[in-house]
Amino acid sequence: MTMPVLEVEGLSISFTQYDKGVRQRSLPVIRDLDLTIRPGQVVAVVGSSGSGKSLLAHGILGILPYNARQSGSIRYRGEPLTPRRAEELRGREIVLIPQSVGYLDPLMQVGPQIRKGRRDPASRARSREILGRYHLGSEVEALYPFELSGGMNQRAGIAIAMLMNPAVLLADEPTSALDPISTSKIEELATELKKRYTIVIVTHNMQQALRISDNTAFFLLGELVEYGDTETMFSTPREKRTEDYITGRFG
């Protein structure tokens, strides 16, 4: 069996609440989480708003708010993922695609953002190859982000993120602001990308998880209720709370 790309053991994240600079209480958000992710998988992290899904991705990357406290361990390819190590890997081996489609530089055309300012013919050819890989025409190079649709913006952002050839792509609600057609294109892209990358997609959409993920982790109020093969979870969930969420009884 291949070595896991990410191993999370006993992860807990809480927030300290202050009143007039005085600590009042600690509010737990993620509690005692264990999660193993293997290379070449698409793992969906699902649950309702406020369940701790996005916080898990941020905890892996070491980009928690100042008042957050984290305990437990995270390993990347068998090595401890300390805050310093997470900073070194962030944007290189582990890349985050945020929920907002507005993270591209609005004052720079898409082509130069992909080329990182280089103007030589090889860079231009590489730019067009990258755009084509993510189903974007070469004409996109000359456009600014505000001239693109939401789906095109998201795919351009993914293209730029992939330039570093990361091992892990963390996608935080990448289709929440997109129309159904753009959502479908992003989902198709995720299926293609898993041939080369490990993908963790945070989503509240269980149907999206069923369409694209190999494994699904169901979060509820900071607790990992169930984790396993997606099709099995949908057909025969082990937990009553998972069944209730899938069938729309809550969430």
XYZ file of C-alpha atoms in Angstrom:
251
model
C 0.000 0.000 0.000
C 1.306 3.455 -0.901
C 2.364 5.902 1.788
C -0.360 8.437 2.659
C 0.238 11.923 1.343
C -1.506 13.439 4.371
C -2.109 11.921 7.816
C -4.105 13.836 10.400
C -4.175 12.416 13.924
C -6.014 13.820 16.931
C -6.370 17.245 15.338
C -8.263 19.762 17.429
C -8.692 23.450 16.627
C -10.305 25.967 18.949
C -10.751 29.728 19.051
C -10.081 31.894 22.070
C -12.737 34.548 22.619
C -11.741 37.841 24.213
C -13.713 40.677 25.764
C -11.846 43.994 26.063
C -8.569 42.150 25.694
C -9.346 39.655 28.459
C -9.633 35.980 27.603
C -13.154 34.741 28.237
C -13.366 31.177 26.916
C -12.101 28.675 24.372
C -14.529 27.627 21.655
C -13.743 24.222 20.069
C -14.425 23.970 16.326
C -12.655 20.743 15.289
C -12.345 17.965 17.845
C -9.966 14.988 17.826
C -9.938 14.449 14.060
C -8.240 11.471 12.378
C -7.999 11.437 8.575
C -5.726 9.650 6.089
C -5.465 10.746 2.441
C -3.575 8.694 -0.131
C -2.001 9.879 -3.407
C -4.145 10.128 -6.510
C -7.460 10.422 -4.679
C -10.196 13.002 -4.766
C -11.403 13.380 -1.190
C -14.546 15.410 -0.537
C -14.932 17.076 2.857
C -18.657 17.708 3.245
C -20.950 19.195 5.847
C -23.113 22.191 6.566
C -21.776 25.723 7.040
C -19.773 26.123 10.237
C -18.955 22.430 10.549
C -15.177 22.985 10.341
C -14.578 21.910 6.718
C -12.619 24.950 5.554
C -10.814 25.174 8.883
C -9.303 21.745 8.230
C -7.763 22.975 4.965
C -6.432 26.092 6.666
C -5.023 24.023 9.520
C -3.125 21.821 7.066
C -1.648 24.928 5.438
C -0.831 26.624 8.742
C -2.888 29.759 7.995
C -5.149 29.875 11.040
C -6.273 33.176 12.626
C -4.243 34.630 15.494
C -6.736 33.470 18.146
C -6.836 29.847 16.940
C -5.144 27.066 18.865
C -4.245 23.773 17.205
C -3.224 20.450 18.752
C -2.645 16.955 17.418
C -0.400 16.094 14.487
C -0.354 16.420 10.704
C 2.154 14.522 8.565
C 2.936 15.135 4.919
C 4.505 12.174 3.150
C 5.437 10.708 6.499
C 7.129 13.840 7.871
C 5.649 16.164 10.526
C 3.959 19.168 8.943
C 5.053 21.840 11.406
C 3.960 25.478 10.914
C 7.382 26.303 9.485
C 7.300 23.317 7.133
C 3.742 24.182 6.073
C 4.905 27.691 5.187
C 7.726 26.265 3.053
C 5.352 23.935 1.173
C 2.440 26.354 0.830
C 1.990 27.415 -2.783
C 4.618 24.904 -3.883
C 3.741 21.325 -2.953
C 0.403 22.088 -1.294
C -1.790 24.660 -3.046
C -5.063 26.218 -1.903
C -7.759 27.287 -4.365
C -9.927 29.620 -2.260
C -13.688 29.919 -2.469
C -13.627 33.385 -4.009
C -13.048 33.689 -7.759
C -11.529 37.145 -7.206
C -8.027 36.141 -6.120
C -6.348 36.810 -9.460
C -4.633 40.195 -9.793
C -7.380 42.419 -11.270
C -4.836 44.838 -12.778
C -2.882 42.238 -14.757
C -3.856 40.304 -17.842
C -4.184 36.557 -17.398
C -1.284 35.692 -19.736
C 1.370 37.668 -17.821
C 0.062 36.195 -14.549
C 0.706 32.726 -15.923
C 4.095 33.713 -17.339
C 5.070 35.569 -14.167
C 6.219 38.554 -16.228
C 8.378 36.596 -18.679
C 7.966 37.550 -22.352
C 10.151 35.025 -24.200
C 8.593 32.724 -26.848
C 9.014 29.626 -24.675
C 7.004 31.233 -21.875
C 4.258 32.236 -24.285
C 4.077 28.683 -25.630
C 3.946 27.341 -22.085
C 1.166 29.807 -21.231
C -0.957 28.627 -24.161
C -0.296 24.992 -23.303
C -1.402 25.606 -19.697
C -4.565 27.418 -20.794
C -5.431 24.641 -23.215
C -4.967 22.023 -20.526
C -7.596 23.779 -18.424
C -9.996 24.276 -21.338
C -9.291 27.959 -21.898
C -8.542 29.460 -25.321
C -5.359 31.418 -26.043
C -7.455 34.596 -26.349
C -7.807 34.531 -22.545
C -4.151 35.609 -22.270
C -5.014 39.177 -23.286
C -8.027 39.484 -20.958
C -8.239 40.832 -17.423
C -9.902 38.759 -14.687
C -13.003 40.992 -14.634
C -13.558 40.158 -18.313
C -13.827 36.430 -17.560
C -16.836 34.505 -16.353
C -16.744 33.043 -12.857
C -15.948 29.583 -14.195
C -13.170 30.869 -16.449
C -11.714 32.830 -13.534
C -11.691 29.718 -11.379
C -10.036 27.613 -14.089
C -7.449 30.325 -14.757
C -6.670 30.388 -11.047
C -6.264 26.625 -11.000
C -3.976 26.838 -14.045
C -1.741 29.387 -12.314
C -1.709 27.337 -9.097
C -0.681 24.223 -11.016
C 2.425 25.907 -12.467
C 4.358 24.810 -9.380
C 3.304 21.198 -10.064
C 2.098 20.629 -6.479
C 1.369 17.245 -4.969
C -1.824 18.305 -3.185
C -4.588 20.662 -4.274
C -6.925 21.941 -1.552
C -10.069 23.418 -3.124
C -12.349 25.339 -0.765
C -15.902 25.427 -2.187
C -14.530 26.027 -5.707
C -17.957 25.976 -7.378
C -20.180 27.644 -4.783
C -20.435 30.898 -6.781
C -20.668 29.280 -10.219
C -23.550 28.466 -12.537
C -24.334 24.793 -13.332
C -22.386 24.746 -16.615
C -19.250 26.251 -15.032
C -19.643 23.889 -12.090
C -19.756 20.922 -14.457
C -16.525 22.062 -16.162
C -14.720 22.410 -12.823
C -15.890 18.931 -11.813
C -14.643 17.484 -15.111
C -11.328 19.225 -14.517
C -11.060 17.728 -11.010
C -11.548 14.255 -12.478
C -8.741 14.895 -14.968
C -6.404 16.411 -12.388
C -6.546 13.444 -10.024
C -4.432 11.515 -12.540
C -1.527 13.735 -11.478
C -2.492 15.266 -8.138
C -4.199 14.492 -4.853
C -7.277 16.686 -4.463
C -9.149 17.613 -1.311
C -12.358 19.459 -2.146
C -14.349 21.209 0.579
C -18.027 21.344 -0.320
C -21.488 21.406 1.245
C -22.863 19.640 -1.844
C -23.214 15.888 -1.268
C -24.210 15.312 -4.893
C -20.981 16.932 -6.023
C -19.077 14.634 -3.695
C -20.827 11.631 -5.253
C -20.001 12.793 -8.770
C -16.272 13.389 -8.384
C -14.789 11.994 -5.167
C -13.281 8.614 -4.323
C -13.661 9.064 -0.568
C -15.874 11.380 1.447
C -15.435 12.786 4.955
C -18.674 13.979 6.565
C -18.286 16.738 9.165
C -20.880 17.767 11.723
C -20.231 20.450 14.351
C -16.478 19.909 14.244
C -16.683 16.132 14.444
C -15.717 13.711 11.683
C -18.853 11.573 11.706
C -17.924 9.199 8.893
C -15.127 8.722 6.369
C -14.823 6.181 3.597
C -15.640 5.171 0.046
C -18.078 7.702 -1.408
C -20.420 5.291 -3.172
C -20.608 3.071 -0.102
C -21.340 6.051 2.128
C -24.212 7.134 -0.103
C -25.711 3.668 -0.501
C -25.187 2.265 3.001
C -24.035 4.962 5.458
C -22.863 3.595 8.791
C -24.091 6.563 10.814
C -27.672 7.755 11.191
C -26.459 11.367 11.084
C -24.817 10.748 7.700
C -28.036 9.254 6.358
C -30.012 12.233 7.637
C -27.677 14.675 5.893
C -27.682 12.740 2.618
C -31.472 12.557 2.564
C -31.850 16.232 3.448
C -33.372 15.782 6.895
C -30.955 18.402 8.154
C -28.094 20.577 6.877
